[in-house]
Amino acid sequence: MPGPRSHDDEYNAGGLVAKEPAGDNAAALSVSEISAALKRVVEDRFGFVRIRGELSGVKRAASGHLYLSMKDETARIDGVMWRGNAQRLSFLPEDGVEVIATGKLTTYPGRSNYQIVIDRMEIAGEGALLALLAKTKARLEAEGLFDPARKRALPFLPRVIGVVTSPTGAVIRDILHRLADRFSSHVLVWPVLVQGQGAADQVAAAVRGFSAIAPGGPVPRPDLVIVARGGGSIEDLWSFNEEVVVRAIADCSIPVISAVGHETDTTLADFAADVRAPTPTAAAEMAVPVREDLLGQLAELALRTRRAVIRPVKLGRERLAVRAERLPRPEALLSVPAQRLDDLADRLRRGLKDRITTARTALQADAARLSAPLLAARVARARDRLAAARLSPALVTQRIAAGQERLDGLARLSASLNPDRVLERGYVRVTSADGRTVITRGAAAGETALALHFRDGVLDVAVGGAAVPPVAAPPVAPKPRPAPKPAAPEQGKLL
């Protein structure tokens, strides 16, 4: 016969309905209860841990919380960093960056996994920091932020210089001292943190603030911006490697000089700026020229200008003197014309004497021919020739007859062209008030009164109205008869 059944046998026996054996202290727990128990155990055991790993799947939620994963060659753990701690990060978390996260382990019952709640996150060593720097530089360089074609020339003599730096450090004093030594300028200082939490945001806001100043406003707009900081380690200068600072410098509408650190220090802000200065003091030297050198250059230019003005005058005087020496003397120029004048005067004198002699001889010869008997004989001969001449009347009558025929032809032509001749055949001639002949309907419509010329008189009418009472036509004056032709004078009466 089988023996009595033990407690374990009853517990392990399969059944359709779960049963709790008598005296069993392992009561069934709910999922929430076991999850809460695990959460308490993990948080109590791992209340403070530091984990080193590579970031993966970094994502910032709209609430500001940061979600990520940390991994190494064989394992992976999720992590979360709440908004308050995430805002205090001194670098921008990215995938592939090796960090050391400090916080506590906890569980997330919603997915039955564990995670680390990060309070502080740091880059794991300088090597990891340099790797992040190289990665950020390559990404921003691919966007063209470091393109040399974007670089602008610095103004030769800026009136206003904006300086983004700490107001309490030695940097601002060095810049002001160097500017005062070289060329005094109006300096606007935008005080910022240059190291630590929030330094990158302040520097970026200062650069964007200078760029946003409107020209002609109450605050003068800078002609040049200097972003300066003293030397330090790569961690001290890390704020000037942040993407927000690089983009602010690249987007600035004012030329920017980056003077971060010493000669050997290089940040991403140096690549984005228009000019990199090895030191803040060198940035001040690049910003303005030396006033004494400018004054010396101006004096030299003024001297050269005077020389350039005087030199043509001197050359002109020299050339004039040389040409004046080559000119002949006035006596030599006038000698030939004076000799010719004397020769012509002598010839004129001799010519006048010859003319007088010739005229006197001719006058004496004419005096012999002008005696009274000779003149009387010539008058008698002329009278005889005139008496012998006879004027024929036909010469005069023929010209008069030809003129009469032309006059009669013109009279007939005038009568045929007279517009009043057609009035005898029943036509009417229309004229305006001022006597102009109206030949079209449009011209007649534009008149207020018209005159109708009939064969026996004129009728005045108003356009569009009744006829105006007729006015007796003025009597036509008889045409003057031509004067009777004078009788041809006898030939004897002409004399």
Tab-separated table of C-alpha atoms in Angstrom:
chain	number	residue	atom	x	y	z
A	1	MET	CA	0.000	0.000	0.000
A	2	PRO	CA	1.236	3.502	-0.686
A	3	GLY	CA	2.348	5.532	2.260
A	4	PRO	CA	0.825	8.832	3.390
A	5	ARG	CA	1.433	11.888	1.026
A	6	SER	CA	3.845	14.584	2.202
A	7	HIS	CA	3.411	18.376	2.092
A	8	ASP	CA	5.725	18.739	-0.928
A	9	ASP	CA	3.781	16.088	-2.743
A	10	GLU	CA	0.573	17.979	-2.272
A	11	TYR	CA	2.164	21.324	-3.362
A	12	ASN	CA	3.766	19.873	-6.480
A	13	ALA	CA	0.776	17.942	-7.570
A	14	GLY	CA	-0.837	19.367	-10.618
A	15	GLY	CA	-4.324	20.651	-10.395
A	16	LEU	CA	-6.805	22.789	-12.165
A	17	VAL	CA	-7.345	25.260	-9.333
A	18	ALA	CA	-4.435	26.722	-7.335
A	19	LYS	CA	-4.531	25.728	-3.680
A	20	GLU	CA	-2.540	26.938	-0.735
A	21	PRO	CA	-1.485	24.022	1.507
A	22	ALA	CA	-1.945	24.360	5.233
A	23	GLY	CA	0.990	25.991	6.977
A	24	ASP	CA	2.441	27.417	3.688
A	25	ASN	CA	3.984	30.905	4.259
A	26	ALA	CA	4.883	31.578	0.568
A	27	ALA	CA	1.791	33.442	-0.433
A	28	ALA	CA	1.430	34.452	-4.131
A	29	LEU	CA	2.594	38.004	-4.879
A	30	SER	CA	1.203	40.329	-7.524
A	31	VAL	CA	3.381	41.634	-10.350
A	32	SER	CA	3.335	45.122	-8.821
A	33	GLU	CA	4.324	43.732	-5.426
A	34	ILE	CA	7.280	41.790	-6.756
A	35	SER	CA	8.318	44.769	-8.937
A	36	ALA	CA	8.180	47.100	-5.934
A	37	ALA	CA	10.185	44.605	-3.874
A	38	LEU	CA	12.836	44.356	-6.572
A	39	LYS	CA	12.936	48.175	-6.830
A	40	ARG	CA	13.564	48.519	-3.086
A	41	VAL	CA	16.274	45.883	-3.101
A	42	VAL	CA	18.103	47.402	-6.093
A	43	GLU	CA	17.864	50.970	-4.830
A	44	ASP	CA	19.014	49.962	-1.344
A	45	ARG	CA	21.896	47.884	-2.623
A	46	PHE	CA	23.000	50.249	-5.419
A	47	GLY	CA	22.056	53.657	-4.034
A	48	PHE	CA	25.255	55.238	-5.313
A	49	VAL	CA	27.194	53.928	-8.322
A	50	ARG	CA	29.601	55.246	-10.953
A	51	ILE	CA	29.419	53.630	-14.349
A	52	ARG	CA	31.811	54.076	-17.247
A	53	GLY	CA	30.587	53.406	-20.754
A	54	GLU	CA	29.899	54.684	-24.241
A	55	LEU	CA	26.733	56.698	-24.862
A	56	SER	CA	24.211	55.284	-27.284
A	57	GLY	CA	20.708	56.316	-28.341
A	58	VAL	CA	20.922	59.745	-26.707
A	59	LYS	CA	17.526	61.456	-26.905
A	60	ARG	CA	16.252	64.621	-25.226
A	61	ALA	CA	12.491	64.577	-24.632
A	62	ALA	CA	10.227	67.597	-25.000
A	63	SER	CA	10.035	67.753	-21.221
A	64	GLY	CA	13.792	68.325	-21.046
A	65	HIS	CA	14.627	64.879	-19.628
A	66	LEU	CA	17.556	63.041	-21.195
A	67	TYR	CA	17.198	59.350	-22.124
A	68	LEU	CA	20.188	57.259	-23.155
A	69	SER	CA	21.992	53.949	-22.952
A	70	MET	CA	25.487	53.141	-21.745
A	71	LYS	CA	27.312	50.166	-23.181
A	72	ASP	CA	30.651	48.436	-23.342
A	73	GLU	CA	31.846	45.356	-25.273
A	74	THR	CA	29.426	42.884	-23.652
A	75	ALA	CA	26.657	44.675	-21.749
A	76	ARG	CA	24.217	47.567	-21.938
A	77	ILE	CA	22.238	49.567	-19.386
A	78	ASP	CA	19.551	52.189	-19.881
A	79	GLY	CA	19.804	55.548	-18.210
A	80	VAL	CA	17.748	58.668	-17.584
A	81	MET	CA	18.806	62.130	-16.489
A	82	TRP	CA	16.096	64.454	-15.256
A	83	ARG	CA	15.735	67.938	-16.679
A	84	GLY	CA	17.328	69.838	-13.773
A	85	ASN	CA	20.529	67.798	-13.931
A	86	ALA	CA	20.544	67.727	-17.748
A	87	GLN	CA	20.508	71.515	-17.899
A	88	ARG	CA	23.652	71.667	-15.774
A	89	LEU	CA	25.725	69.523	-18.137
A	90	SER	CA	28.903	71.235	-19.291
A	91	PHE	CA	28.937	69.396	-22.636
A	92	LEU	CA	26.441	68.159	-25.195
A	93	PRO	CA	25.939	64.373	-24.891
A	94	GLU	CA	26.291	62.558	-28.198
A	95	ASP	CA	26.366	58.972	-29.342
A	96	GLY	CA	29.815	57.404	-29.172
A	97	VAL	CA	31.134	59.614	-26.346
A	98	GLU	CA	32.678	57.692	-23.454
A	99	VAL	CA	31.458	59.104	-20.136
A	100	ILE	CA	31.399	58.363	-16.429
A	101	ALA	CA	27.875	58.640	-15.038
A	102	THR	CA	27.185	59.005	-11.328
A	103	GLY	CA	23.775	58.103	-9.878
A	104	LYS	CA	21.728	55.241	-8.497
A	105	LEU	CA	20.250	52.083	-9.973
A	106	THR	CA	16.517	51.632	-10.050
A	107	THR	CA	13.988	49.515	-11.864
A	108	TYR	CA	11.263	50.470	-14.285
A	109	PRO	CA	8.299	48.181	-13.682
A	110	GLY	CA	6.609	49.221	-16.888
A	111	ARG	CA	9.197	47.326	-18.928
A	112	SER	CA	10.601	44.993	-16.293
A	113	ASN	CA	14.132	46.342	-16.651
A	114	TYR	CA	16.580	48.264	-14.578
A	115	GLN	CA	18.232	51.608	-15.330
A	116	ILE	CA	20.500	54.194	-13.827
A	117	VAL	CA	19.148	57.568	-12.764
A	118	ILE	CA	22.077	59.858	-13.521
A	119	ASP	CA	22.814	62.818	-11.275
A	120	ARG	CA	26.127	63.829	-12.870
A	121	MET	CA	27.846	62.958	-16.119
A	122	GLU	CA	31.457	63.636	-17.098
A	123	ILE	CA	33.559	62.752	-20.079
A	124	ALA	CA	35.771	59.810	-19.289
A	125	GLY	CA	39.226	61.332	-19.571
A	126	GLU	CA	40.969	63.732	-21.909
A	127	GLY	CA	41.128	61.143	-24.665
A	128	ALA	CA	37.360	60.882	-24.761
A	129	LEU	CA	37.126	64.668	-24.663
A	130	LEU	CA	39.428	64.966	-27.663
A	131	ALA	CA	37.452	62.314	-29.498
A	132	LEU	CA	34.246	64.293	-28.893
A	133	LEU	CA	36.005	67.445	-30.061
A	134	ALA	CA	37.156	65.795	-33.276
A	135	LYS	CA	33.697	64.399	-33.928
A	136	THR	CA	32.010	67.763	-33.379
A	137	LYS	CA	34.580	69.524	-35.551
A	138	ALA	CA	34.057	67.091	-38.419
A	139	ARG	CA	30.278	67.485	-38.251
A	140	LEU	CA	30.360	71.293	-38.181
A	141	GLU	CA	33.031	71.419	-40.880
A	142	ALA	CA	30.828	69.270	-43.110
A	143	GLU	CA	28.102	71.905	-42.719
A	144	GLY	CA	30.492	74.571	-44.048
A	145	LEU	CA	30.821	76.604	-40.837
A	146	PHE	CA	34.619	76.611	-41.151
A	147	ASP	CA	34.732	77.355	-44.889
A	148	PRO	CA	37.438	79.981	-45.638
A	149	ALA	CA	35.127	81.556	-48.217
A	150	ARG	CA	32.889	82.693	-45.337
A	151	LYS	CA	35.683	84.647	-43.673
A	152	ARG	CA	35.349	88.442	-43.775
A	153	ALA	CA	38.059	91.071	-43.706
A	154	LEU	CA	38.403	93.084	-40.520
A	155	PRO	CA	37.598	96.813	-40.655
A	156	PHE	CA	40.705	98.962	-40.928
A	157	LEU	CA	39.765	101.358	-38.128
A	158	PRO	CA	36.690	100.248	-36.129
A	159	ARG	CA	35.001	103.002	-34.160
A	160	VAL	CA	33.229	100.637	-31.744
A	161	ILE	CA	34.682	97.294	-30.579
A	162	GLY	CA	32.575	94.733	-28.728
A	163	VAL	CA	34.392	92.418	-26.313
A	164	VAL	CA	32.866	89.178	-25.003
A	165	THR	CA	34.840	88.094	-21.938
A	166	SER	CA	34.842	88.011	-18.163
A	167	PRO	CA	34.699	91.511	-16.666
A	168	THR	CA	36.921	90.577	-13.711
A	169	GLY	CA	39.802	88.773	-15.395
A	170	ALA	CA	43.122	90.071	-16.661
A	171	VAL	CA	42.017	89.593	-20.285
A	172	ILE	CA	39.813	92.686	-20.465
A	173	ARG	CA	42.516	94.820	-18.825
A	174	ASP	CA	45.116	93.623	-21.336
A	175	ILE	CA	42.783	94.384	-24.257
A	176	LEU	CA	41.902	97.859	-23.007
A	177	HIS	CA	45.523	98.672	-22.250
A	178	ARG	CA	46.677	97.572	-25.721
A	179	LEU	CA	43.863	99.483	-27.450
A	180	ALA	CA	44.765	102.637	-25.505
A	181	ASP	CA	48.422	102.297	-26.519
A	182	ARG	CA	47.702	101.756	-30.195
A	183	PHE	CA	44.503	103.679	-31.035
A	184	SER	CA	41.843	104.644	-28.498
A	185	SER	CA	38.440	103.225	-29.474
A	186	HIS	CA	34.980	102.964	-27.978
A	187	VAL	CA	34.794	99.538	-26.292
A	188	LEU	CA	31.584	97.741	-25.286
A	189	VAL	CA	32.134	94.867	-22.834
A	190	TRP	CA	29.518	92.108	-22.598
A	191	PRO	CA	30.291	90.327	-19.317
A	192	VAL	CA	29.994	86.521	-19.477
A	193	LEU	CA	31.243	83.413	-17.748
A	194	VAL	CA	34.143	81.932	-19.669
A	195	GLN	CA	34.308	78.617	-17.821
A	196	GLY	CA	31.977	76.204	-16.134
A	197	GLN	CA	28.260	75.573	-16.168
A	198	GLY	CA	26.293	77.963	-18.430
A	199	ALA	CA	29.389	79.660	-19.880
A	200	ALA	CA	28.680	78.477	-23.445
A	201	ASP	CA	25.114	79.784	-23.418
A	202	GLN	CA	26.248	83.174	-22.094
A	203	VAL	CA	28.990	83.529	-24.700
A	204	ALA	CA	26.601	82.577	-27.521
A	205	ALA	CA	23.966	85.011	-26.223
A	206	ALA	CA	26.547	87.817	-26.044
A	207	VAL	CA	27.697	87.278	-29.652
A	208	ARG	CA	24.120	87.152	-30.893
A	209	GLY	CA	23.302	90.232	-28.817
A	210	PHE	CA	26.067	92.285	-30.424
A	211	SER	CA	24.915	91.123	-33.853
A	212	ALA	CA	21.316	92.148	-33.095
A	213	ILE	CA	22.151	95.768	-32.179
A	214	ALA	CA	20.569	98.030	-34.800
A	215	PRO	CA	22.706	100.771	-36.372
A	216	GLY	CA	21.888	104.276	-35.201
A	217	GLY	CA	20.246	103.160	-31.954
A	218	PRO	CA	20.921	104.319	-28.407
A	219	VAL	CA	23.624	101.658	-28.080
A	220	PRO	CA	26.281	101.966	-30.798
A	221	ARG	CA	26.618	98.911	-33.011
A	222	PRO	CA	30.125	97.402	-32.879
A	223	ASP	CA	32.216	97.316	-36.034
A	224	LEU	CA	34.209	94.395	-34.646
A	225	VAL	CA	33.634	91.711	-31.967
A	226	ILE	CA	36.420	90.079	-29.928
A	227	VAL	CA	35.667	86.807	-28.092
A	228	ALA	CA	38.480	86.463	-25.556
A	229	ARG	CA	39.578	84.233	-22.711
A	230	GLY	CA	42.851	83.426	-20.984
A	231	GLY	CA	44.709	80.147	-21.270
A	232	GLY	CA	43.828	76.872	-19.552
A	233	SER	CA	43.326	73.170	-19.997
A	234	ILE	CA	41.047	71.687	-22.622
A	235	GLU	CA	38.432	71.268	-19.941
A	236	ASP	CA	38.695	74.955	-18.994
A	237	LEU	CA	38.317	75.995	-22.629
A	238	TRP	CA	35.571	73.516	-23.413
A	239	SER	CA	32.818	76.172	-23.401
A	240	PHE	CA	34.319	77.586	-26.625
A	241	ASN	CA	34.076	74.140	-28.249
A	242	GLU	CA	30.325	73.950	-27.702
A	243	GLU	CA	28.169	73.903	-30.806
A	244	VAL	CA	26.006	76.778	-29.586
A	245	VAL	CA	29.050	79.086	-29.396
A	246	VAL	CA	30.393	77.978	-32.781
A	247	ARG	CA	27.069	78.568	-34.509
A	248	ALA	CA	26.638	81.973	-32.854
A	249	ILE	CA	30.058	83.102	-34.095
A	250	ALA	CA	29.426	81.722	-37.578
A	251	ASP	CA	26.027	83.470	-37.793
A	252	CYS	CA	27.299	86.815	-36.472
A	253	SER	CA	26.845	89.656	-38.972
A	254	ILE	CA	29.869	91.500	-37.510
A	255	PRO	CA	33.476	90.363	-38.129
A	256	VAL	CA	34.701	88.303	-35.150
A	257	ILE	CA	38.196	87.781	-33.730
A	258	SER	CA	38.625	84.665	-31.599
A	259	ALA	CA	41.265	85.123	-28.872
A	260	VAL	CA	40.740	82.066	-26.686
A	261	GLY	CA	43.707	80.749	-24.736
A	262	HIS	CA	47.358	80.988	-25.660
A	263	GLU	CA	49.280	80.288	-28.849
A	264	THR	CA	49.016	76.509	-28.510
A	265	ASP	CA	45.349	76.439	-27.480
A	266	THR	CA	42.868	75.782	-30.269
A	267	THR	CA	39.070	75.697	-29.974
A	268	LEU	CA	36.259	75.321	-32.477
A	269	ALA	CA	35.475	79.000	-31.965
A	270	ASP	CA	38.826	79.773	-33.634
A	271	PHE	CA	37.751	77.923	-36.793
A	272	ALA	CA	34.354	79.648	-36.929
A	273	ALA	CA	35.706	83.172	-36.336
A	274	ASP	CA	36.853	85.378	-39.192
A	275	VAL	CA	40.334	85.788	-37.642
A	276	ARG	CA	42.109	83.784	-34.927
A	277	ALA	CA	44.407	85.660	-32.571
A	278	PRO	CA	47.067	83.774	-30.593
A	279	THR	CA	46.344	85.816	-27.446
A	280	PRO	CA	43.844	88.457	-26.317
A	281	THR	CA	46.584	91.086	-26.515
A	282	ALA	CA	47.295	90.083	-30.106
A	283	ALA	CA	43.573	90.418	-30.844
A	284	ALA	CA	43.694	94.048	-29.699
A	285	GLU	CA	46.713	94.604	-31.937
A	286	MET	CA	44.844	93.098	-34.894
A	287	ALA	CA	41.755	95.196	-34.197
A	288	VAL	CA	43.274	98.674	-34.551
A	289	PRO	CA	46.410	100.109	-36.163
A	290	VAL	CA	49.028	102.181	-34.348
A	291	ARG	CA	47.980	105.825	-34.257
A	292	GLU	CA	51.548	107.117	-34.487
A	293	ASP	CA	52.162	104.952	-37.556
A	294	LEU	CA	49.019	106.348	-39.184
A	295	LEU	CA	50.110	109.900	-38.423
A	296	GLY	CA	53.518	109.154	-39.913
A	297	GLN	CA	51.905	107.670	-43.020
A	298	LEU	CA	49.654	110.699	-43.352
A	299	ALA	CA	52.613	113.037	-43.029
A	300	GLU	CA	54.516	111.030	-45.636
A	301	LEU	CA	51.534	111.089	-47.972
A	302	ALA	CA	51.116	114.833	-47.443
A	303	LEU	CA	54.799	115.373	-48.263
A	304	ARG	CA	54.490	113.217	-51.358
A	305	THR	CA	51.381	115.159	-52.350
A	306	ARG	CA	53.213	118.474	-52.049
A	307	ARG	CA	56.096	117.084	-54.036
A	308	ALA	CA	53.727	115.768	-56.666
A	309	VAL	CA	52.100	119.211	-56.940
A	310	ILE	CA	55.369	121.165	-56.999
A	311	ARG	CA	57.226	118.827	-59.344
A	312	PRO	CA	55.143	119.659	-62.482
A	313	VAL	CA	55.539	123.367	-61.720
A	314	LYS	CA	59.302	123.024	-61.445
A	315	LEU	CA	59.491	120.939	-64.603
A	316	GLY	CA	57.324	123.511	-66.389
A	317	ARG	CA	59.568	126.325	-65.322
A	318	GLU	CA	62.656	124.457	-66.480
A	319	ARG	CA	61.110	123.648	-69.844
A	320	LEU	CA	59.935	127.244	-70.240
A	321	ALA	CA	63.407	128.566	-69.503
A	322	VAL	CA	64.978	126.182	-72.047
A	323	ARG	CA	62.453	127.124	-74.718
A	324	ALA	CA	62.836	130.838	-73.940
A	325	GLU	CA	66.564	130.522	-74.527
A	326	ARG	CA	65.920	128.961	-77.936
A	327	LEU	CA	63.619	131.787	-79.063
A	328	PRO	CA	65.242	134.467	-81.327
A	329	ARG	CA	65.606	138.059	-80.112
A	330	PRO	CA	62.838	140.531	-81.026
A	331	GLU	CA	65.319	142.627	-83.083
A	332	ALA	CA	66.114	139.596	-85.221
A	333	LEU	CA	62.425	138.838	-85.747
A	334	LEU	CA	61.626	142.428	-86.803
A	335	SER	CA	64.663	143.067	-88.974
A	336	VAL	CA	63.355	141.423	-92.135
A	337	PRO	CA	59.820	142.921	-91.904
A	338	ALA	CA	61.338	146.370	-91.181
A	339	GLN	CA	63.545	146.105	-94.254
A	340	ARG	CA	60.588	145.070	-96.383
A	341	LEU	CA	58.569	147.988	-95.000
A	342	ASP	CA	61.298	150.443	-95.947
A	343	ASP	CA	61.522	148.938	-99.439
A	344	LEU	CA	57.753	149.106	-99.963
A	345	ALA	CA	57.609	152.698	-98.694
A	346	ASP	CA	60.280	153.724	-101.173
A	347	ARG	CA	58.474	151.953	-103.993
A	348	LEU	CA	55.193	153.617	-102.997
A	349	ARG	CA	56.790	157.031	-103.047
A	350	ARG	CA	58.218	156.464	-106.518
A	351	GLY	CA	54.926	155.034	-107.781
A	352	LEU	CA	52.959	158.048	-106.592
A	353	LYS	CA	55.344	160.391	-108.357
A	354	ASP	CA	54.990	158.401	-111.600
A	355	ARG	CA	51.176	158.400	-111.311
A	356	ILE	CA	51.076	162.149	-110.782
A	357	THR	CA	53.270	162.737	-113.780
A	358	THR	CA	51.152	160.449	-115.984
A	359	ALA	CA	47.899	162.065	-114.783
A	360	ARG	CA	49.238	165.560	-115.399
A	361	THR	CA	50.232	164.599	-118.980
A	362	ALA	CA	46.815	163.038	-119.656
A	363	LEU	CA	45.016	166.097	-118.271
A	364	GLN	CA	46.961	168.383	-120.476
A	365	ALA	CA	46.106	166.230	-123.503
A	366	ASP	CA	42.356	166.197	-122.574
A	367	ALA	CA	42.336	169.961	-122.088
A	368	ALA	CA	43.215	170.361	-125.724
A	369	ARG	CA	40.248	168.194	-126.706
A	370	LEU	CA	37.748	170.053	-124.441
A	371	SER	CA	37.822	173.386	-126.281
A	372	ALA	CA	34.467	175.185	-126.878
A	373	PRO	CA	34.404	174.849	-130.653
A	374	LEU	CA	34.949	171.109	-130.437
A	375	LEU	CA	32.141	170.698	-127.907
A	376	ALA	CA	29.721	172.802	-130.003
A	377	ALA	CA	30.441	170.689	-133.052
A	378	ARG	CA	29.754	167.468	-131.114
A	379	VAL	CA	26.400	168.825	-129.817
A	380	ALA	CA	25.331	169.793	-133.336
A	381	ARG	CA	26.154	166.352	-134.676
A	382	ALA	CA	24.113	164.744	-131.870
A	383	ARG	CA	21.121	166.928	-132.568
A	384	ASP	CA	21.198	165.964	-136.247
A	385	ARG	CA	21.256	162.233	-135.400
A	386	LEU	CA	18.304	162.688	-133.051
A	387	ALA	CA	16.239	164.550	-135.610
A	388	ALA	CA	16.911	161.828	-138.133
A	389	ALA	CA	15.553	159.139	-135.817
A	390	ARG	CA	11.856	158.147	-136.273
A	391	LEU	CA	9.757	156.174	-133.722
A	392	SER	CA	7.316	153.652	-135.351
A	393	PRO	CA	3.767	153.592	-133.693
A	394	ALA	CA	3.414	149.875	-134.413
A	395	LEU	CA	6.011	149.052	-131.798
A	396	VAL	CA	3.835	150.627	-129.065
A	397	THR	CA	0.439	149.377	-130.302
A	398	GLN	CA	1.634	145.792	-130.599
A	399	ARG	CA	2.709	145.696	-126.931
A	400	ILE	CA	-0.574	147.299	-125.826
A	401	ALA	CA	-2.642	144.756	-127.807
A	402	ALA	CA	-0.709	141.829	-126.326
A	403	GLY	CA	-1.284	143.147	-122.818
A	404	GLN	CA	-5.006	143.630	-123.515
A	405	GLU	CA	-5.358	140.021	-124.668
A	406	ARG	CA	-3.690	138.707	-121.519
A	407	LEU	CA	-5.949	140.908	-119.358
A	408	ASP	CA	-9.101	139.662	-121.141
A	409	GLY	CA	-8.002	136.038	-120.605
A	410	LEU	CA	-7.481	136.604	-116.892
A	411	ALA	CA	-10.914	138.269	-116.637
A	412	ARG	CA	-12.591	135.270	-118.290
A	413	LEU	CA	-10.726	132.858	-115.990
A	414	SER	CA	-11.734	134.881	-112.929
A	415	ALA	CA	-15.379	134.850	-113.991
A	416	SER	CA	-15.341	131.063	-114.499
A	417	LEU	CA	-13.801	130.507	-111.052
A	418	ASN	CA	-16.209	132.852	-109.213
A	419	PRO	CA	-18.236	130.641	-106.784
A	420	ASP	CA	-21.243	132.917	-107.127
A	421	ARG	CA	-21.611	132.191	-110.856
A	422	VAL	CA	-23.176	128.773	-110.104
A	423	LEU	CA	-25.852	130.439	-107.963
A	424	GLU	CA	-27.684	131.389	-111.179
A	425	ARG	CA	-28.179	127.664	-111.866
A	426	GLY	CA	-29.942	127.024	-108.554
A	427	TYR	CA	-26.989	126.265	-106.256
A	428	VAL	CA	-26.546	127.771	-102.788
A	429	ARG	CA	-23.240	128.677	-101.137
A	430	VAL	CA	-23.057	128.270	-97.305
A	431	THR	CA	-20.776	130.428	-95.205
A	432	SER	CA	-20.146	130.768	-91.470
A	433	ALA	CA	-20.654	133.916	-89.393
A	434	ASP	CA	-17.074	134.985	-90.057
A	435	GLY	CA	-17.360	134.477	-93.826
A	436	ARG	CA	-15.693	131.081	-94.181
A	437	THR	CA	-17.246	128.737	-96.792
A	438	VAL	CA	-18.751	125.620	-95.159
A	439	ILE	CA	-18.508	122.507	-97.371
A	440	THR	CA	-19.231	119.603	-94.947
A	441	ARG	CA	-22.121	118.668	-92.689
A	442	GLY	CA	-19.836	118.267	-89.665
A	443	ALA	CA	-18.482	121.777	-90.101
A	444	ALA	CA	-22.035	123.158	-90.428
A	445	ALA	CA	-23.115	121.356	-87.228
A	446	GLY	CA	-20.337	123.055	-85.317
A	447	GLU	CA	-21.606	126.570	-86.185
A	448	THR	CA	-24.336	128.471	-84.349
A	449	ALA	CA	-25.424	130.524	-87.398
A	450	LEU	CA	-24.965	130.119	-91.139
A	451	ALA	CA	-25.507	132.337	-94.180
A	452	LEU	CA	-27.068	130.897	-97.371
A	453	HIS	CA	-26.047	132.773	-100.486
A	454	PHE	CA	-28.700	132.646	-103.286
A	455	ARG	CA	-28.662	134.237	-106.670
A	456	ASP	CA	-30.725	137.191	-105.484
A	457	GLY	CA	-29.504	137.631	-101.887
A	458	VAL	CA	-28.338	136.140	-98.554
A	459	LEU	CA	-30.464	134.245	-96.023
A	460	ASP	CA	-29.132	133.974	-92.415
A	461	VAL	CA	-30.221	130.837	-90.538
A	462	ALA	CA	-29.572	129.508	-87.022
A	463	VAL	CA	-28.289	125.953	-86.801
A	464	GLY	CA	-31.010	123.741	-85.359
A	465	GLY	CA	-33.498	126.695	-85.153
A	466	ALA	CA	-35.686	128.933	-87.282
A	467	ALA	CA	-34.419	130.994	-90.119
A	468	VAL	CA	-33.105	134.440	-89.446
A	469	PRO	CA	-34.944	137.198	-91.334
A	470	PRO	CA	-33.289	137.834	-94.635
A	471	VAL	CA	-31.000	140.714	-95.025
A	472	ALA	CA	-30.988	142.593	-98.254
A	473	ALA	CA	-27.925	141.815	-100.255
A	474	PRO	CA	-25.644	144.740	-100.648
A	475	PRO	CA	-25.807	146.306	-104.056
A	476	VAL	CA	-23.234	144.972	-106.390
A	477	ALA	CA	-21.036	147.757	-107.597
A	478	PRO	CA	-20.672	147.848	-111.361
A	479	LYS	CA	-17.359	146.727	-112.642
A	480	PRO	CA	-15.264	149.700	-113.646
A	481	ARG	CA	-14.809	149.988	-117.304
A	482	PRO	CA	-11.297	150.112	-118.568
A	483	ALA	CA	-10.088	153.575	-119.406
A	484	PRO	CA	-10.084	154.350	-123.117
A	485	LYS	CA	-6.849	153.699	-124.800
A	486	PRO	CA	-4.959	156.898	-125.362
A	487	ALA	CA	-4.343	157.729	-128.912
A	488	ALA	CA	-0.919	157.017	-130.148
A	489	PRO	CA	0.993	160.246	-130.072
A	490	GLU	CA	2.315	161.529	-133.164
A	491	GLN	CA	5.954	161.239	-133.761
A	492	GLY	CA	6.397	164.941	-133.870
A	493	LYS	CA	4.775	165.387	-130.394
A	494	LEU	CA	7.266	163.032	-128.806
A	495	LEU	CA	9.952	165.566	-129.575
